[in-house]
Coordinates of C-alpha atoms in Angstrom, one line a residue:
M1 CA 6.7 28.1 19.6
R2 CA 3.7 25.5 19.8
T3 CA 0.9 25.8 22.3
R4 CA 1.2 23.7 25.4
L5 CA -1.8 22.9 27.6
F6 CA 0.3 21.8 30.6
T7 CA 2.8 24.3 32.3
L8 CA 6.1 23.3 32.6
I9 CA 6.0 21.7 36.0
F10 CA 3.6 19.0 34.2
S11 CA 5.9 18.6 31.0
V12 CA 7.0 15.1 32.2
L13 CA 3.4 14.0 31.8
I14 CA 3.4 14.9 28.1
A15 CA 6.7 12.9 27.7
G16 CA 4.6 9.8 28.6
A17 CA 4.3 9.6 32.4
S18 CA 1.5 7.0 33.8
Y19 CA -1.6 8.2 35.6
G20 CA -3.9 6.2 37.8
N21 CA -5.7 3.0 36.4
D22 CA -2.5 2.7 34.0
T23 CA -3.6 5.7 31.6
T24 CA -0.7 7.2 29.9
I25 CA -0.4 10.6 27.9
S26 CA 2.4 10.8 25.4
H27 CA 3.6 12.7 22.3
A28 CA 3.4 9.1 20.4
I29 CA 2.6 5.4 20.6
A30 CA 4.2 2.4 19.2
M31 CA 2.3 -0.9 18.3
H32 CA 4.5 -2.8 20.4
G33 CA 7.4 -1.8 22.8
N34 CA 8.6 1.6 22.8
V35 CA 8.8 4.6 20.3
K36 CA 12.4 5.6 19.1
Y37 CA 12.0 9.5 19.3
P38 CA 11.5 11.4 22.5
V39 CA 9.0 14.2 23.3
D40 CA 12.0 16.9 22.4
F41 CA 13.0 15.5 19.1
H42 CA 14.1 17.8 16.2
G43 CA 13.1 15.9 13.6
F44 CA 13.0 12.3 11.8
D45 CA 16.7 10.8 11.2
Y46 CA 15.7 10.5 7.5
T47 CA 15.3 14.4 7.1
S48 CA 17.9 17.1 6.8
A49 CA 18.5 20.4 8.6
N50 CA 20.1 21.6 5.6
A51 CA 17.0 21.0 3.4
I52 CA 16.1 24.2 1.0
K53 CA 12.6 25.5 0.6
G54 CA 11.9 26.1 -3.0
G55 CA 11.7 25.0 -6.5
K56 CA 9.6 22.6 -8.5
L57 CA 9.2 18.8 -8.8
R58 CA 7.5 17.4 -11.7
L59 CA 6.2 13.9 -11.8
G60 CA 4.8 11.8 -14.4
V61 CA 2.0 9.4 -13.9
Q62 CA 0.5 6.9 -16.1
G63 CA -3.1 6.6 -16.1
T64 CA -5.9 9.1 -15.8
F65 CA -8.1 10.6 -13.2
D66 CA -11.7 12.3 -12.9
S67 CA -12.0 13.2 -9.2
L68 CA -10.2 14.7 -6.5
N69 CA -12.1 12.8 -3.8
P70 CA -10.2 9.7 -2.7
F71 CA -12.4 8.9 0.0
I72 CA -15.3 7.1 -2.0
S73 CA -15.1 4.3 -4.5
K74 CA -16.5 6.3 -7.3
G75 CA -14.5 7.8 -9.9
S76 CA -10.7 7.4 -10.3
P77 CA -8.9 10.1 -7.9
G78 CA -5.9 11.9 -8.8
D79 CA -2.6 10.8 -7.2
N80 CA -0.9 12.6 -4.0
I81 CA -4.2 14.2 -2.9
G82 CA -3.0 13.0 0.6
L83 CA -0.8 16.2 0.5
I84 CA -3.5 18.5 1.0
Y85 CA -4.6 16.6 4.5
D86 CA -3.2 16.4 7.7
T87 CA -4.0 13.3 10.0
L88 CA -4.2 13.1 13.6
M89 CA -0.7 11.3 13.9
V90 CA 2.3 10.9 11.6
H91 CA 4.1 7.2 11.0
S92 CA 7.9 7.2 11.5
A93 CA 9.4 5.5 8.4
D94 CA 12.2 3.9 10.4
E95 CA 10.1 1.9 12.9
A96 CA 7.8 -0.9 12.1
F97 CA 4.8 1.0 13.7
S98 CA 5.1 3.8 15.5
Q99 CA 3.1 7.3 15.4
Y100 CA 4.0 10.8 16.7
G101 CA 1.5 13.6 17.0
L102 CA 0.4 16.0 14.1
I103 CA -3.0 17.7 14.5
A104 CA -2.8 15.7 17.8
E105 CA -0.2 17.1 20.2
R106 CA -0.8 14.2 22.8
I107 CA -2.5 10.7 22.9
E108 CA -4.0 9.0 25.9
T109 CA -4.5 5.6 26.3
P110 CA -5.2 3.0 29.1
A111 CA -3.1 0.0 29.4
D112 CA -5.7 -2.2 27.4
R113 CA -6.1 0.4 24.9
S114 CA -9.9 0.0 25.0
W115 CA -10.1 3.5 24.0
V116 CA -8.1 6.5 22.9
I117 CA -8.2 10.4 23.5
F118 CA -6.5 12.6 21.2
H119 CA -5.6 16.1 22.7
L120 CA -5.5 18.4 19.5
R121 CA -3.2 21.3 19.2
K122 CA -5.0 24.7 19.3
E123 CA -3.1 25.8 16.6
A124 CA -4.2 23.3 14.2
R125 CA -5.8 25.1 11.1
F126 CA -7.5 24.3 7.8
H127 CA -6.2 26.3 4.7
D128 CA -8.8 29.0 5.3
G129 CA -7.7 29.5 8.7
V130 CA -10.6 27.9 10.4
A131 CA -9.4 25.9 13.5
I132 CA -9.4 22.2 13.7
T133 CA -11.6 20.9 16.2
A134 CA -12.9 17.4 17.8
D135 CA -16.2 18.3 15.9
D136 CA -14.2 18.1 12.6
V137 CA -12.7 14.6 13.7
V138 CA -16.4 13.1 14.7
F139 CA -17.8 14.5 11.7
T140 CA -15.0 12.9 9.4
F141 CA -15.4 9.7 11.0
N142 CA -19.1 9.6 10.6
L143 CA -18.7 10.9 7.2
L144 CA -16.4 8.2 5.9
I145 CA -18.6 5.4 7.5
E146 CA -21.6 6.6 6.1
K147 CA -20.5 7.8 2.8
G148 CA -17.1 6.8 2.1
S149 CA -15.7 3.8 0.5
P150 CA -16.8 0.3 1.9
L151 CA -13.2 -0.2 3.3
F152 CA -13.7 2.3 5.9
R153 CA -16.7 0.5 7.3
S154 CA -14.6 -2.6 7.5
Y155 CA -11.3 -0.8 8.6
Y156 CA -12.9 1.0 11.3
A157 CA -15.4 -1.8 12.3
D158 CA -14.3 -2.2 15.9
V159 CA -14.9 1.6 16.8
Q160 CA -18.0 1.5 19.0
T161 CA -18.3 5.5 19.4
V162 CA -16.4 8.7 19.0
E163 CA -17.2 11.9 20.9
A164 CA -16.0 15.3 21.2
L165 CA -15.2 15.7 24.9
D166 CA -14.6 19.4 24.3
P167 CA -13.0 21.3 21.3
Q168 CA -9.3 20.0 22.0
R169 CA -10.3 16.4 23.1
V170 CA -11.9 13.6 20.9
K171 CA -12.4 10.0 22.3
F172 CA -12.8 6.7 20.3
T173 CA -13.9 4.0 22.3
F174 CA -13.4 0.3 21.0
K175 CA -15.7 -2.8 21.1
P176 CA -14.9 -5.5 23.4
G177 CA -11.8 -7.7 22.4
V178 CA -8.2 -7.5 22.2
N179 CA -7.1 -5.2 19.4
R180 CA -4.1 -3.1 20.2
E181 CA -3.7 -1.8 16.7
L182 CA -7.1 0.3 16.8
A183 CA -5.5 3.3 18.7
L184 CA -2.8 3.7 15.9
I185 CA -5.7 2.9 13.2
V186 CA -7.8 5.8 14.1
G187 CA -4.5 8.0 14.6
D188 CA -4.2 7.4 10.6
L189 CA -7.4 9.6 10.2
A190 CA -7.2 12.5 7.6
I191 CA -9.5 15.2 9.1
L192 CA -11.8 16.8 6.8
P193 CA -13.5 20.2 7.4
K194 CA -17.2 20.0 8.6
H195 CA -17.8 23.5 7.4
Y196 CA -16.8 22.8 4.0
W197 CA -18.2 19.5 3.8
Q198 CA -21.6 19.6 5.6
D199 CA -23.3 21.5 2.6
R200 CA -21.8 19.4 -0.2
D201 CA -22.4 15.8 -1.5
F202 CA -19.6 13.7 -0.1
S203 CA -20.4 10.6 -2.0
K204 CA -20.3 12.4 -5.5
S205 CA -17.1 12.3 -7.6
S206 CA -16.0 15.7 -8.2
L207 CA -13.4 17.8 -9.7
E208 CA -14.0 20.6 -7.3
I209 CA -10.8 21.5 -5.6
P210 CA -11.5 20.5 -2.0
L211 CA -10.4 22.5 1.3
G212 CA -7.5 20.6 3.3
S213 CA -5.1 21.4 6.2
G214 CA -1.9 19.8 5.2
P215 CA 1.6 21.2 3.5
Y216 CA 0.1 21.5 0.0
K217 CA -3.0 23.0 -1.3
I218 CA -4.4 22.2 -5.1
I219 CA -4.1 25.1 -7.4
N220 CA -5.4 23.4 -10.6
A221 CA -6.8 20.1 -12.0
D222 CA -7.3 19.2 -15.4
A223 CA -9.0 15.8 -15.6
G224 CA -7.0 13.2 -17.3
R225 CA -4.1 15.6 -17.8
S226 CA -2.4 17.2 -14.6
I227 CA -2.7 18.3 -11.2
S228 CA -0.8 21.1 -9.5
F229 CA 0.1 21.5 -6.0
E230 CA 1.4 24.5 -4.2
R231 CA 3.2 24.5 -0.9
V232 CA 1.1 26.5 1.9
K233 CA 3.7 29.3 2.9
D234 CA 1.8 29.7 6.2
Y235 CA 1.2 26.0 7.1
W236 CA 0.4 25.8 10.4
A237 CA 2.6 22.6 11.2
S238 CA 5.5 23.6 9.2
D239 CA 7.8 23.5 12.2
L240 CA 6.6 20.4 13.9
P241 CA 9.1 17.7 14.8
V242 CA 7.4 15.4 12.3
N243 CA 7.5 17.8 9.5
R244 CA 10.8 19.5 9.6
G245 CA 12.8 18.8 6.7
L246 CA 9.9 17.4 4.6
Y247 CA 7.8 19.0 1.9
N248 CA 10.3 21.4 0.6
Y249 CA 9.3 21.9 -2.8
D250 CA 7.4 25.1 -3.8
Q251 CA 5.3 23.4 -6.4
V252 CA 4.4 19.9 -7.1
Q253 CA 3.4 19.2 -10.7
L254 CA 1.8 16.0 -12.0
D255 CA 1.4 15.2 -15.6
Y256 CA -0.5 11.9 -16.8
Y257 CA 0.4 9.8 -19.7
K258 CA -1.6 7.1 -21.1
D259 CA 1.2 5.0 -22.6
A260 CA 4.0 3.6 -20.8
V261 CA 6.6 3.8 -23.3
V262 CA 5.8 7.6 -23.8
L263 CA 5.9 8.2 -20.1
L264 CA 9.6 6.8 -20.1
E265 CA 10.5 8.9 -23.1
A266 CA 9.1 11.9 -21.5
L267 CA 11.5 11.5 -18.6
K268 CA 14.4 11.3 -20.7
A269 CA 13.2 14.3 -22.7
D270 CA 13.1 16.5 -19.3
R271 CA 9.6 16.6 -19.1
Y272 CA 9.5 15.4 -15.6
D273 CA 12.2 14.8 -12.9
F274 CA 11.8 11.6 -10.9
R275 CA 10.6 8.0 -11.7
L276 CA 10.3 4.9 -9.6
E277 CA 10.7 2.3 -12.2
N278 CA 9.0 -1.1 -11.7
V279 CA 9.7 -2.6 -15.1
S280 CA 13.1 -4.5 -15.3
K281 CA 13.4 -4.4 -19.1
Q282 CA 13.1 -0.7 -19.0
W283 CA 15.6 -0.7 -16.0
A284 CA 18.0 -2.9 -17.8
T285 CA 17.6 -1.3 -21.4
G286 CA 15.4 1.8 -21.6
Y287 CA 17.6 4.5 -20.2
N288 CA 20.3 4.6 -22.9
S289 CA 21.0 8.2 -23.6
P290 CA 23.5 10.7 -23.6
A291 CA 22.1 12.3 -20.4
T292 CA 22.5 9.2 -18.6
A293 CA 25.8 8.5 -20.0
K294 CA 26.9 11.8 -18.6
G295 CA 25.4 11.3 -15.2
L296 CA 23.0 14.1 -15.7
L297 CA 20.2 11.8 -15.6
K298 CA 20.8 9.3 -12.6
K299 CA 19.9 5.6 -12.1
V300 CA 20.2 4.8 -8.4
K301 CA 19.2 1.3 -6.5
I302 CA 18.5 1.7 -3.0
E303 CA 18.0 -1.2 -0.9
H304 CA 15.0 -1.5 1.3
N305 CA 13.5 -3.1 4.3
N306 CA 9.9 -3.1 3.3
T307 CA 7.8 -6.1 3.2
T308 CA 7.0 -6.6 -0.6
G309 CA 3.6 -8.3 -0.1
M310 CA 2.5 -10.6 -3.0
Q311 CA 2.4 -9.6 -6.6
C312 CA 0.3 -12.5 -8.2
L313 CA -1.9 -13.7 -10.7
L314 CA -5.2 -13.7 -8.6
M315 CA -8.2 -15.9 -9.1
N316 CA -11.8 -15.0 -8.5
L317 CA -13.2 -17.6 -6.5
R318 CA -16.7 -16.5 -7.2
D319 CA -16.0 -18.4 -10.5
S320 CA -16.8 -22.1 -9.8
K321 CA -14.0 -23.3 -12.0
F322 CA -11.7 -21.7 -9.2
Q323 CA -13.2 -23.6 -6.2
D324 CA -11.0 -26.6 -6.5
L325 CA -7.5 -26.4 -5.0
R326 CA -6.0 -28.7 -7.4
V327 CA -7.2 -26.3 -10.1
R328 CA -5.6 -23.4 -8.6
K329 CA -2.4 -25.5 -7.8
A330 CA -2.3 -26.6 -11.5
L331 CA -2.4 -22.9 -12.5
N332 CA 0.7 -22.3 -10.5
Y333 CA 2.5 -25.3 -12.1
A334 CA 2.0 -24.1 -15.5
F335 CA 3.8 -20.6 -14.7
D336 CA 7.4 -21.1 -15.7
Y337 CA 9.3 -18.4 -13.5
E338 CA 12.5 -19.3 -14.3
W339 CA 12.3 -18.8 -17.7
T340 CA 10.7 -15.7 -17.5
N341 CA 13.0 -14.1 -15.1
K342 CA 15.9 -15.0 -17.3
N343 CA 14.6 -14.1 -20.6
L344 CA 12.1 -11.2 -19.7
F345 CA 13.7 -9.8 -16.5
Y346 CA 17.2 -9.9 -16.9
G347 CA 17.6 -11.9 -13.7
A348 CA 16.2 -8.9 -11.6
Y349 CA 13.7 -10.6 -9.5
K350 CA 13.1 -13.1 -6.7
R351 CA 10.3 -15.4 -6.7
T352 CA 7.7 -14.5 -4.2
D353 CA 6.8 -17.4 -1.7
S354 CA 5.0 -15.5 0.7
F355 CA 2.3 -13.0 1.2
F356 CA 4.7 -11.1 3.6
S357 CA 7.7 -11.5 1.3
N358 CA 11.0 -9.7 2.4
S359 CA 10.1 -9.5 6.2
E360 CA 10.5 -11.4 9.3
L361 CA 6.6 -12.1 9.0
A362 CA 7.1 -14.5 6.1
S363 CA 6.7 -18.2 6.6
S364 CA 9.2 -20.7 5.7
G365 CA 10.2 -24.3 6.1
L366 CA 7.8 -26.4 8.3
P367 CA 5.9 -24.6 11.1
S368 CA 7.7 -23.9 14.4
P369 CA 6.5 -25.1 17.7
E370 CA 4.9 -21.8 18.6
E371 CA 2.9 -22.0 15.0
L372 CA 2.0 -25.4 15.5
D373 CA 0.2 -24.4 18.8
I374 CA -1.7 -21.6 16.7
L375 CA -2.4 -24.2 13.8
T376 CA -3.1 -27.8 15.4
P377 CA -6.7 -26.8 16.5
F378 CA -7.4 -26.5 12.7
K379 CA -6.0 -29.8 11.5
E380 CA -9.0 -31.4 10.2
Q381 CA -9.9 -28.1 8.3
I382 CA -6.8 -26.9 6.6
P383 CA -4.8 -28.6 3.8
E384 CA -2.4 -31.6 5.6
S385 CA 0.5 -30.1 3.3
V386 CA 0.7 -27.4 6.1
F387 CA 2.0 -29.8 8.5
T388 CA 3.9 -32.0 6.4
T389 CA 5.5 -29.8 3.6
P390 CA 7.2 -26.7 3.4
Y391 CA 5.4 -24.5 0.9
T392 CA 7.6 -24.2 -2.3
N393 CA 7.0 -22.8 -5.8
P394 CA 7.5 -25.1 -8.6
V395 CA 10.7 -24.7 -10.4
S396 CA 11.9 -25.3 -13.9
D397 CA 15.1 -25.6 -15.8
G398 CA 14.5 -22.3 -17.2
S399 CA 14.8 -23.8 -20.8
G400 CA 11.4 -22.9 -21.7
H401 CA 10.3 -26.5 -22.2
N402 CA 8.4 -26.8 -18.6
R403 CA 7.2 -30.4 -19.4
G404 CA 7.7 -31.7 -15.9
N405 CA 5.7 -29.2 -14.2
L406 CA 2.9 -29.4 -17.2
R407 CA 2.5 -33.0 -16.4
I408 CA 1.9 -32.3 -12.8
A409 CA -0.7 -29.6 -13.7
A410 CA -2.4 -31.8 -16.3
K411 CA -2.8 -34.6 -13.6
L412 CA -4.0 -32.3 -10.9
L413 CA -6.7 -31.0 -13.5
K414 CA -7.8 -34.6 -14.5
E415 CA -8.2 -35.1 -10.6
A416 CA -10.3 -32.1 -10.3
G417 CA -12.6 -33.5 -13.2
W418 CA -11.3 -32.0 -16.1
V419 CA -10.3 -33.9 -19.2
V420 CA -9.0 -33.0 -22.6
R421 CA -11.2 -33.6 -25.6
D422 CA -10.0 -32.3 -28.9
N423 CA -7.2 -30.6 -27.4
V424 CA -9.5 -28.6 -25.3
L425 CA -9.7 -28.9 -21.8
V426 CA -13.2 -29.4 -20.7
N427 CA -15.5 -30.2 -17.5
A428 CA -15.8 -34.2 -17.8
T429 CA -19.6 -33.7 -16.6
S430 CA -20.8 -30.9 -18.3
G431 CA -18.5 -30.5 -21.3
E432 CA -17.8 -26.8 -20.6
P433 CA -14.5 -25.6 -21.8
F434 CA -11.8 -24.2 -19.4
T435 CA -11.4 -20.8 -20.4
I436 CA -9.8 -17.6 -18.7
E437 CA -9.8 -14.1 -19.3
I438 CA -7.2 -12.1 -17.4
L439 CA -7.4 -8.3 -17.2
I440 CA -4.6 -5.9 -17.3
Y441 CA -4.1 -2.0 -17.6
M442 CA -0.5 -1.9 -18.5
P443 CA 0.5 -3.1 -21.9
T444 CA 4.0 -4.1 -20.7
T445 CA 2.4 -7.1 -19.1
E446 CA 1.4 -8.7 -22.0
R447 CA 4.8 -10.0 -22.7
I448 CA 4.9 -11.6 -19.5
L449 CA 1.4 -13.3 -19.7
N450 CA 1.7 -14.5 -23.2
P451 CA 4.2 -17.2 -22.6
Y452 CA 2.0 -18.2 -19.7
A453 CA -1.2 -18.4 -22.3
K454 CA 0.9 -20.5 -24.5
A455 CA 1.8 -23.0 -21.6
L456 CA -2.1 -23.0 -20.7
Q457 CA -3.1 -23.7 -24.2
K458 CA -0.8 -26.9 -24.0
L459 CA -3.2 -28.0 -21.0
G460 CA -6.1 -27.4 -23.3
I461 CA -6.9 -24.0 -21.5
Q462 CA -7.9 -21.1 -23.7
M463 CA -6.6 -17.8 -21.9
T464 CA -7.3 -14.4 -23.2
V465 CA -5.3 -11.4 -22.1
K466 CA -7.4 -8.2 -22.1
S467 CA -5.9 -4.7 -21.8
I468 CA -8.3 -2.0 -20.7
E469 CA -7.7 1.6 -19.5
V470 CA -7.0 1.9 -15.7
S471 CA -10.5 3.4 -14.9
Q472 CA -12.0 0.4 -16.2
F473 CA -9.9 -1.9 -14.5
V474 CA -10.2 -0.2 -11.4
N475 CA -14.5 -0.5 -11.9
R476 CA -14.2 -4.0 -12.6
L477 CA -11.9 -4.9 -9.8
R478 CA -14.2 -3.0 -7.1
S479 CA -17.3 -4.9 -8.5
Y480 CA -15.3 -8.3 -9.0
D481 CA -16.2 -8.5 -12.7
F482 CA -13.0 -10.4 -13.7
E483 CA -11.8 -14.0 -13.6
M484 CA -8.1 -13.5 -13.1
L485 CA -5.9 -10.4 -12.9
T486 CA -2.4 -9.2 -11.9
V487 CA -2.5 -7.5 -8.9
V488 CA -0.1 -6.6 -5.8
I489 CA -1.5 -7.1 -2.3
G490 CA 0.8 -4.9 -0.3
Q491 CA 1.5 -5.5 3.3
S492 CA 3.1 -3.4 6.2
L493 CA 5.6 -4.7 9.0
S494 CA 2.6 -4.4 11.3
P495 CA -0.2 -6.3 10.0
G496 CA -3.7 -6.0 11.6
N497 CA -7.0 -4.5 11.0
E498 CA -6.4 -4.4 6.9
Q499 CA -6.2 -8.3 7.0
R500 CA -10.0 -8.4 7.6
E501 CA -10.4 -6.7 4.5
Y502 CA -8.1 -8.5 2.6
W503 CA -9.0 -12.2 3.7
H504 CA -12.1 -12.2 5.9
S505 CA -15.6 -13.6 4.8
T506 CA -17.2 -10.7 6.0
A507 CA -15.7 -8.6 3.2
A508 CA -16.0 -11.2 0.5
D509 CA -19.4 -9.9 -0.8
I510 CA -18.9 -6.3 0.0
E511 CA -18.5 -4.3 -3.5
G512 CA -15.1 -2.2 -3.1
S513 CA -13.6 -4.5 -0.5
R514 CA -10.0 -5.8 -1.3
N515 CA -11.1 -9.3 -0.7
Y516 CA -10.5 -9.5 -4.3
S517 CA -10.3 -13.3 -4.6
G518 CA -13.7 -13.7 -2.5
I519 CA -12.0 -15.8 0.0
K520 CA -14.7 -17.5 2.7
D521 CA -12.8 -19.6 4.8
P522 CA -13.7 -20.0 8.7
V523 CA -10.1 -20.9 9.4
V524 CA -8.8 -18.0 7.6
D525 CA -11.3 -15.7 9.5
Q526 CA -10.1 -16.9 13.0
L527 CA -6.4 -16.4 12.1
V528 CA -7.1 -13.1 10.8
D529 CA -8.8 -12.2 14.2
L530 CA -5.7 -13.7 16.1
V531 CA -3.4 -11.5 13.9
I532 CA -5.6 -8.6 15.1
S533 CA -5.5 -9.6 18.6
A534 CA -1.7 -10.4 18.8
P535 CA -0.6 -8.8 22.4
D536 CA 3.1 -8.4 21.6
R537 CA 5.6 -8.2 18.4
E538 CA 6.5 -11.9 19.1
Q539 CA 2.8 -13.2 19.0
L540 CA 2.1 -11.1 15.9
I541 CA 4.9 -13.0 13.9
Y542 CA 3.9 -16.3 14.9
R543 CA 0.1 -15.8 14.2
T544 CA 1.0 -14.0 10.8
R545 CA 3.3 -16.8 9.7
A546 CA 0.4 -19.2 10.5
L547 CA -1.9 -17.1 8.5
D548 CA 0.6 -16.9 5.8
R549 CA 0.9 -20.9 5.7
V550 CA -2.7 -21.2 5.4
L551 CA -3.1 -18.9 2.4
L552 CA -0.1 -20.1 0.7
H553 CA -1.3 -23.9 0.9
N554 CA -4.9 -23.2 -0.4
Y555 CA -3.3 -21.9 -3.7
F556 CA -5.5 -18.8 -4.1
V557 CA -3.1 -16.9 -6.1
V558 CA -0.2 -17.7 -8.6
P559 CA 3.0 -15.9 -6.8
Q560 CA 4.9 -13.7 -9.1
Y561 CA 8.2 -12.1 -8.1
H562 CA 9.5 -9.1 -6.1
S563 CA 12.5 -6.8 -5.8
G564 CA 14.2 -5.9 -2.4
A565 CA 15.4 -2.4 -4.0
H566 CA 14.1 0.8 -5.1
R567 CA 14.9 1.5 -8.7
L568 CA 15.1 5.4 -8.9
A569 CA 15.6 7.4 -12.1
Y570 CA 16.1 11.6 -11.8
W571 CA 17.6 14.6 -12.9
D572 CA 20.6 15.3 -10.9
K573 CA 18.9 18.7 -9.6
F574 CA 18.2 17.2 -6.0
G575 CA 19.8 17.5 -2.2
Q576 CA 19.2 14.6 -0.3
P577 CA 19.6 13.6 3.5
N578 CA 22.1 11.0 4.3
I579 CA 20.0 8.6 5.4
A580 CA 16.9 7.3 3.5
P581 CA 13.7 6.0 5.1
K582 CA 14.1 2.3 6.2
Y583 CA 10.4 1.6 5.5
D584 CA 9.0 3.6 2.4
P585 CA 7.2 1.3 0.1
S586 CA 6.5 3.8 -2.8
F587 CA 9.7 6.0 -1.8
S588 CA 7.0 8.7 -1.2
I589 CA 8.5 10.0 1.9
G590 CA 12.0 9.8 0.7
L591 CA 11.1 11.8 -2.2
F592 CA 9.6 14.5 0.2
S593 CA 12.5 14.7 2.3
W594 CA 14.6 15.8 -0.9
W595 CA 14.8 19.3 -2.2
V596 CA 15.9 21.2 -5.2
D597 CA 19.4 22.3 -4.8
P598 CA 19.8 25.8 -6.7
D599 CA 23.7 25.0 -7.5
K600 CA 22.7 21.6 -8.7
A601 CA 19.9 22.8 -10.7
Q602 CA 21.9 25.6 -12.3
A603 CA 24.9 23.3 -13.5
L604 CA 22.3 20.6 -14.6
N605 CA 20.6 23.5 -16.9
K606 CA 24.1 24.4 -18.2
A607 CA 25.0 20.8 -18.8
K608 CA 22.0 20.0 -20.7
A609 CA 22.3 23.3 -22.9
A610 CA 25.9 21.9 -23.9
L611 CA 24.5 18.5 -24.5
N612 CA 21.9 20.1 -27.0
E613 CA 24.3 22.2 -28.9

């Protein structure tokens, strides 16, 4: 039974009653409105009380790793390392943005959320048995700011001070301004052990197994090959409502593969158990096997409510040839999505026309009156089309002869000062040829980009597709050493501080930030600030749509495509809750709400043996 700092007579205060000066102490916090689950909830709806602890989950990963420190920008960290760390609070996967206490038993905030105090659980422990205290929280925050990835300095830029009030209470005070998200942002903080890290070099990439506090610990790591996790049998938080029915596997094994084809074949050969498929051709044709035909290897599509963000061909605006909006727009007209979807994707995708696709945050049509109130003050600084023309991507007839759109692209390029000489597009003034190198790390992407390269060649543009290893890709992305690349700009249902990291001028020149494009636009900066300071959900939606419109009409990217469903392939040995998480972009929460069903596993082994006879 968990420790309580208040006696029963004050239990109503734990449930969320208000104090003087409109200060509230609660078990949970929502970005806007009320939380779904009460103080005495048993577990999240997308978990099962019938979940069984035991068994092994085997996962296959494409790529490599050479570090077990995911908090710095050096090296390539292993996957799923978050399993060994606990955070102050935990997100609910069936609410847009609500958090419930994990290390923190209660969260205290004033009405304006100008500060937050986390009341820590006395029973919270690191894996070596040392208690987690407010000093660890302060140490973690300062360590990430001083030696962590640059994105932490941007993400936590509005935190003014952090102080330990006593061993069980830590206070974050925020800089003046309206940013209701900050209390939830610091709630995401994974707490690191001060006694472990104070004598180690945190800034150095390392394969030393770190000390954590979460449901799993790493028991072995073989660089570039595998990582093995083991469930912590005496995990201090195993019976908290936020963890019941989750983290059921006794062991989790990650094996790394460099080749995508080999990775898929390894699944069919029963080398691992579960795969989230993101290649439509493989989903359509790659799973033909006796095991699939007999239902032993399952193929399941699960519709989801996640915003799918923006998968795109991204241009580096630090390169002068991409500075002109007409050039960027022309590159969009050259991409024949309709032919690509029909011939390469088996009609599996939808064209993406928003940075917040598949959500209520996405803009559409012309601006609403509420959006016009936001956008009109910037009328002289943003494209006129924001007010006059709904954003739409170019559409072809899908025949592969995209002549109409290529004529428009050629006209735009000519207006921007580029001319064709001897079948080569050159700058009319300098004579410099228009060439593009586009980076990829997945060879399967080449089949998508080769037709695009041929289309650009018709305009006189020479595009080279360069495939490199994922570690090189990450390093070149961090240092902005690229011209174009394919990237996914993920979004949540409650955009906030991370938008500054994506679009704000202050992040454009910080190596390792996620402003990959290098956008420096004063209007975008102000719209980002408005999104962050939105006072309620309604205003958040209007302000996000306004930002979306300005980003789209500036043609910073060539939008690609998205799917509104998870495509899952797995061996039929799992038990599952009746309800899947509503908001779970990578299905990681869903997978860790599953368990190995002993009866199913036994039946599967018998069926596989019979299949191989």
